Amino acid sequence: MKKLVIATNNAHKLEEIKAILGNEFELLSLKDIHCDVDIPENSDTLEGNASQKSHYVYENYGLDCFADDTGLEVEALGGAPGVHTARYATDGHDTDANTRKLLHELEGKENRKARFRTIVSLIENGVEHQFEGIVNGEITTEKKGEKGFGYDPVFIPEGYTETFAELGVDVKNQVSHRSRAIAKLCEYLKKGAC
């Protein structure tokens, strides 16, 4: 079984990725490899941040690794929050504050089109491969639903009438930006030696 490090300690993200990848890989978190460093994410692109994280783990621990970075890109806000999605309102990953700020910024705007975009950077035997997943949708005018995390209560994916937080984890894992990027990663890995 192929061993892979997921460069995150975000419990929600770990759970989501493990559900998508299934039992074909032995997945290790940063905690599992005793990496308690706050890995820098100071690139101005999602691609750069994902790459920084995966390279850090590979270079410091010698383990094949993948990392992701996700951005919510809102059309009426010129693509914001984008690369600053997790720290949109504060430096502390305050999801409630981020959501409040987003809804405030969109007050009175008719165009509520948005997309979630995830970039996955895989370092395998020292070589980097990147995979992209996108889900289009729109931002609601208020929070709806109790499931999920982050911006899930205000994002309705295309083809649905409910937010990710209303649809729940099973549906989200089938249609989300992260699931689409991870599916491409998985397809690539299955073609390899695993």
mmCIF file of C-alpha atoms in Angstrom:
data_model
loop_
_atom_site.group_PDB
_atom_site.id
_atom_site.type_symbol
_atom_site.label_atom_id
_atom_site.label_comp_id
_atom_site.label_asym_id
_atom_site.label_seq_id
_atom_site.Cartn_x
_atom_site.Cartn_y
_atom_site.Cartn_z
ATOM 1 C CA MET A 1 0.000 0.000 0.000
ATOM 2 C CA LYS A 2 1.390 3.368 -1.014
ATOM 3 C CA LYS A 3 2.186 5.718 1.866
ATOM 4 C CA LEU A 4 1.388 9.396 1.372
ATOM 5 C CA VAL A 5 1.572 12.398 3.658
ATOM 6 C CA ILE A 6 -1.249 14.933 3.469
ATOM 7 C CA ALA A 7 0.303 18.274 4.371
ATOM 8 C CA THR A 8 -2.436 19.367 6.759
ATOM 9 C CA ASN A 9 -3.599 19.080 10.343
ATOM 10 C CA ASN A 10 -7.056 20.413 9.493
ATOM 11 C CA ALA A 11 -9.310 17.635 10.819
ATOM 12 C CA HIS A 12 -12.198 18.519 8.480
ATOM 13 C CA LYS A 13 -9.924 18.475 5.443
ATOM 14 C CA LEU A 14 -8.299 15.176 6.499
ATOM 15 C CA GLU A 15 -11.682 13.521 6.945
ATOM 16 C CA GLU A 16 -12.880 14.798 3.583
ATOM 17 C CA ILE A 17 -9.758 13.648 1.713
ATOM 18 C CA LYS A 18 -9.715 10.211 3.385
ATOM 19 C CA ALA A 19 -13.369 9.719 2.405
ATOM 20 C CA ILE A 20 -12.559 10.602 -1.213
ATOM 21 C CA LEU A 21 -9.369 8.528 -1.546
ATOM 22 C CA GLY A 22 -10.707 5.479 0.289
ATOM 23 C CA ASN A 23 -8.533 2.671 1.657
ATOM 24 C CA GLU A 24 -6.125 2.249 -1.233
ATOM 25 C CA PHE A 25 -3.468 4.472 0.335
ATOM 26 C CA GLU A 26 -1.932 4.770 3.769
ATOM 27 C CA LEU A 27 -2.515 8.427 4.545
ATOM 28 C CA LEU A 28 -0.454 10.251 7.151
ATOM 29 C CA SER A 29 -1.128 13.722 8.533
ATOM 30 C CA LEU A 30 1.557 16.216 9.555
ATOM 31 C CA LYS A 31 0.895 15.169 13.153
ATOM 32 C CA ASP A 32 1.589 11.529 12.216
ATOM 33 C CA ILE A 33 5.082 12.465 10.979
ATOM 34 C CA HIS A 34 5.697 14.776 13.979
ATOM 35 C CA CYS A 35 5.695 17.938 11.876
ATOM 36 C CA ASP A 36 4.361 20.686 14.124
ATOM 37 C CA VAL A 37 5.734 23.604 12.122
ATOM 38 C CA ASP A 38 3.355 26.134 10.631
ATOM 39 C CA ILE A 39 4.436 25.576 7.025
ATOM 40 C CA PRO A 40 4.706 28.884 5.158
ATOM 41 C CA GLU A 41 1.985 29.786 2.666
ATOM 42 C CA ASN A 42 3.164 33.156 1.409
ATOM 43 C CA SER A 43 2.742 32.772 -2.322
ATOM 44 C CA ASP A 44 0.309 35.004 -4.178
ATOM 45 C CA THR A 45 -1.229 32.007 -5.995
ATOM 46 C CA LEU A 46 -2.983 28.804 -4.930
ATOM 47 C CA GLU A 47 -0.502 26.859 -7.061
ATOM 48 C CA GLY A 48 2.414 28.445 -5.227
ATOM 49 C CA ASN A 49 1.017 27.789 -1.752
ATOM 50 C CA ALA A 50 0.230 24.129 -2.487
ATOM 51 C CA SER A 51 3.719 23.700 -3.940
ATOM 52 C CA GLN A 52 5.400 25.360 -0.940
ATOM 53 C CA LYS A 53 3.704 22.958 1.472
ATOM 54 C CA SER A 54 4.404 19.756 -0.455
ATOM 55 C CA HIS A 55 8.041 20.728 -1.098
ATOM 56 C CA TYR A 56 8.538 21.531 2.586
ATOM 57 C CA VAL A 57 7.427 18.070 3.681
ATOM 58 C CA TYR A 58 9.372 16.244 0.986
ATOM 59 C CA GLU A 59 12.571 18.210 1.589
ATOM 60 C CA ASN A 60 12.431 17.951 5.398
ATOM 61 C CA TYR A 61 10.987 14.448 5.881
ATOM 62 C CA GLY A 62 11.848 12.619 2.651
ATOM 63 C CA LEU A 63 8.289 11.339 2.223
ATOM 64 C CA ASP A 64 6.032 11.508 -0.815
ATOM 65 C CA CYS A 65 3.462 14.128 -0.020
ATOM 66 C CA PHE A 66 0.565 16.089 -1.355
ATOM 67 C CA ALA A 67 -0.752 19.445 -0.266
ATOM 68 C CA ASP A 68 -3.638 21.536 -1.417
ATOM 69 C CA ASP A 69 -4.675 25.122 -1.373
ATOM 70 C CA THR A 70 -8.213 26.266 -2.007
ATOM 71 C CA GLY A 71 -9.621 29.630 -2.870
ATOM 72 C CA LEU A 72 -13.120 30.999 -3.117
ATOM 73 C CA GLU A 73 -13.188 33.315 -6.108
ATOM 74 C CA VAL A 74 -16.179 35.692 -6.231
ATOM 75 C CA GLU A 75 -16.841 37.378 -9.572
ATOM 76 C CA ALA A 76 -18.278 40.627 -8.173
ATOM 77 C CA LEU A 77 -15.248 41.006 -5.896
ATOM 78 C CA GLY A 78 -12.707 40.646 -8.693
ATOM 79 C CA GLY A 79 -11.813 37.094 -7.668
ATOM 80 C CA ALA A 80 -11.480 37.846 -3.941
ATOM 81 C CA PRO A 81 -10.971 36.404 -1.425
ATOM 82 C CA GLY A 82 -8.962 34.004 -3.637
ATOM 83 C CA VAL A 83 -5.583 33.114 -2.176
ATOM 84 C CA HIS A 84 -6.622 34.877 1.061
ATOM 85 C CA THR A 85 -9.736 32.723 1.546
ATOM 86 C CA ALA A 86 -8.745 31.249 4.933
ATOM 87 C CA ARG A 87 -7.545 34.613 6.269
ATOM 88 C CA TYR A 88 -10.041 36.914 4.579
ATOM 89 C CA ALA A 89 -11.221 38.739 7.703
ATOM 90 C CA THR A 90 -8.408 37.992 10.176
ATOM 91 C CA ASP A 91 -5.065 36.211 10.394
ATOM 92 C CA GLY A 92 -6.585 33.491 12.545
ATOM 93 C CA HIS A 93 -8.650 31.260 10.227
ATOM 94 C CA ASP A 94 -11.865 32.651 11.768
ATOM 95 C CA THR A 95 -14.478 31.083 9.496
ATOM 96 C CA ASP A 96 -17.412 32.990 11.027
ATOM 97 C CA ALA A 97 -15.632 36.325 10.568
ATOM 98 C CA ASN A 98 -14.669 35.365 7.000
ATOM 99 C CA THR A 99 -18.263 34.492 6.128
ATOM 100 C CA ARG A 100 -19.619 37.681 7.713
ATOM 101 C CA LYS A 101 -17.131 39.800 5.765
ATOM 102 C CA LEU A 102 -17.979 38.052 2.492
ATOM 103 C CA LEU A 103 -21.727 38.557 2.958
ATOM 104 C CA HIS A 104 -21.120 42.200 3.910
ATOM 105 C CA GLU A 105 -18.954 42.797 0.813
ATOM 106 C CA LEU A 106 -21.727 41.354 -1.384
ATOM 107 C CA GLU A 107 -24.595 43.352 0.154
ATOM 108 C CA GLY A 108 -26.666 44.940 -2.614
ATOM 109 C CA LYS A 109 -24.804 43.103 -5.389
ATOM 110 C CA GLU A 110 -26.925 41.120 -7.842
ATOM 111 C CA ASN A 111 -24.016 39.151 -9.298
ATOM 112 C CA ARG A 112 -23.296 36.461 -6.727
ATOM 113 C CA LYS A 113 -21.442 34.069 -9.051
ATOM 114 C CA ALA A 114 -18.479 32.362 -7.431
ATOM 115 C CA ARG A 115 -16.293 29.332 -7.742
ATOM 116 C CA PHE A 116 -14.190 27.237 -5.435
ATOM 117 C CA ARG A 117 -10.839 26.250 -6.914
ATOM 118 C CA THR A 118 -8.481 23.689 -5.385
ATOM 119 C CA ILE A 119 -4.924 23.018 -6.471
ATOM 120 C CA VAL A 120 -3.256 19.802 -5.287
ATOM 121 C CA SER A 121 0.527 19.574 -5.439
ATOM 122 C CA LEU A 122 1.946 16.040 -5.298
ATOM 123 C CA ILE A 123 5.642 15.435 -4.783
ATOM 124 C CA GLU A 124 6.445 11.866 -5.758
ATOM 125 C CA ASN A 125 10.072 10.763 -5.815
ATOM 126 C CA GLY A 126 11.097 14.415 -5.907
ATOM 127 C CA VAL A 127 8.943 15.294 -8.933
ATOM 128 C CA GLU A 128 5.973 17.659 -8.622
ATOM 129 C CA HIS A 129 2.611 17.158 -10.315
ATOM 130 C CA GLN A 130 -0.350 19.539 -9.913
ATOM 131 C CA PHE A 131 -4.070 18.831 -10.226
ATOM 132 C CA GLU A 132 -6.936 21.340 -10.312
ATOM 133 C CA GLY A 133 -10.555 21.018 -9.257
ATOM 134 C CA ILE A 134 -13.221 23.679 -9.784
ATOM 135 C CA VAL A 135 -16.862 23.898 -8.764
ATOM 136 C CA ASN A 136 -18.950 26.839 -9.911
ATOM 137 C CA GLY A 137 -21.860 28.213 -7.944
ATOM 138 C CA GLU A 138 -23.167 31.261 -6.167
ATOM 139 C CA ILE A 139 -23.078 32.945 -2.776
ATOM 140 C CA THR A 140 -26.294 33.101 -0.733
ATOM 141 C CA THR A 141 -27.469 36.205 1.120
ATOM 142 C CA GLU A 142 -27.371 34.390 4.491
ATOM 143 C CA LYS A 143 -25.886 31.303 6.099
ATOM 144 C CA LYS A 144 -27.862 28.095 5.594
ATOM 145 C CA GLY A 145 -27.143 24.610 6.958
ATOM 146 C CA GLU A 146 -25.147 23.138 9.812
ATOM 147 C CA LYS A 147 -22.866 20.634 8.059
ATOM 148 C CA GLY A 148 -19.481 21.242 6.508
ATOM 149 C CA PHE A 149 -16.996 23.988 7.383
ATOM 150 C CA GLY A 150 -15.593 27.271 6.150
ATOM 151 C CA TYR A 151 -17.778 28.925 3.526
ATOM 152 C CA ASP A 152 -20.012 25.840 3.077
ATOM 153 C CA PRO A 153 -23.094 27.565 4.610
ATOM 154 C CA VAL A 154 -23.045 30.347 1.977
ATOM 155 C CA PHE A 155 -22.033 28.478 -1.204
ATOM 156 C CA ILE A 156 -24.600 26.801 -3.466
ATOM 157 C CA PRO A 157 -22.890 24.592 -6.075
ATOM 158 C CA GLU A 158 -24.125 24.740 -9.663
ATOM 159 C CA GLY A 159 -26.995 22.336 -10.298
ATOM 160 C CA TYR A 160 -28.219 22.438 -6.685
ATOM 161 C CA THR A 161 -30.570 24.647 -4.677
ATOM 162 C CA GLU A 162 -28.960 24.051 -1.282
ATOM 163 C CA THR A 163 -25.615 25.105 0.201
ATOM 164 C CA PHE A 164 -22.781 22.647 0.798
ATOM 165 C CA ALA A 165 -23.681 22.891 4.506
ATOM 166 C CA GLU A 166 -27.251 21.790 3.749
ATOM 167 C CA LEU A 167 -26.286 19.080 1.260
ATOM 168 C CA GLY A 168 -23.953 17.342 3.716
ATOM 169 C CA VAL A 169 -20.585 15.643 3.465
ATOM 170 C CA ASP A 170 -21.574 12.753 1.171
ATOM 171 C CA VAL A 171 -22.940 15.018 -1.560
ATOM 172 C CA LYS A 172 -20.159 17.561 -1.104
ATOM 173 C CA ASN A 173 -17.515 14.842 -1.482
ATOM 174 C CA GLN A 174 -19.049 13.867 -4.825
ATOM 175 C CA VAL A 175 -19.169 17.351 -6.367
ATOM 176 C CA SER A 176 -16.715 19.623 -4.554
ATOM 177 C CA HIS A 177 -13.631 21.357 -5.902
ATOM 178 C CA ARG A 178 -11.434 19.339 -3.554
ATOM 179 C CA SER A 179 -13.029 16.043 -4.581
ATOM 180 C CA ARG A 180 -12.454 16.882 -8.249
ATOM 181 C CA ALA A 181 -8.776 17.695 -7.674
ATOM 182 C CA ILE A 182 -8.298 14.622 -5.439
ATOM 183 C CA ALA A 183 -10.030 12.423 -8.044
ATOM 184 C CA LYS A 184 -7.439 13.563 -10.605
ATOM 185 C CA LEU A 185 -4.661 12.868 -8.074
ATOM 186 C CA CYS A 186 -6.104 9.415 -7.376
ATOM 187 C CA GLU A 187 -6.420 8.606 -11.073
ATOM 188 C CA TYR A 188 -2.770 9.571 -11.527
ATOM 189 C CA LEU A 189 -1.638 7.489 -8.537
ATOM 190 C CA LYS A 190 -3.608 4.429 -9.667
ATOM 191 C CA LYS A 191 -1.830 4.548 -13.029
ATOM 192 C CA GLY A 192 1.459 4.331 -11.126
ATOM 193 C CA ALA A 193 2.879 1.593 -8.993
ATOM 194 C CA CYS A 194 0.122 1.453 -6.392
#
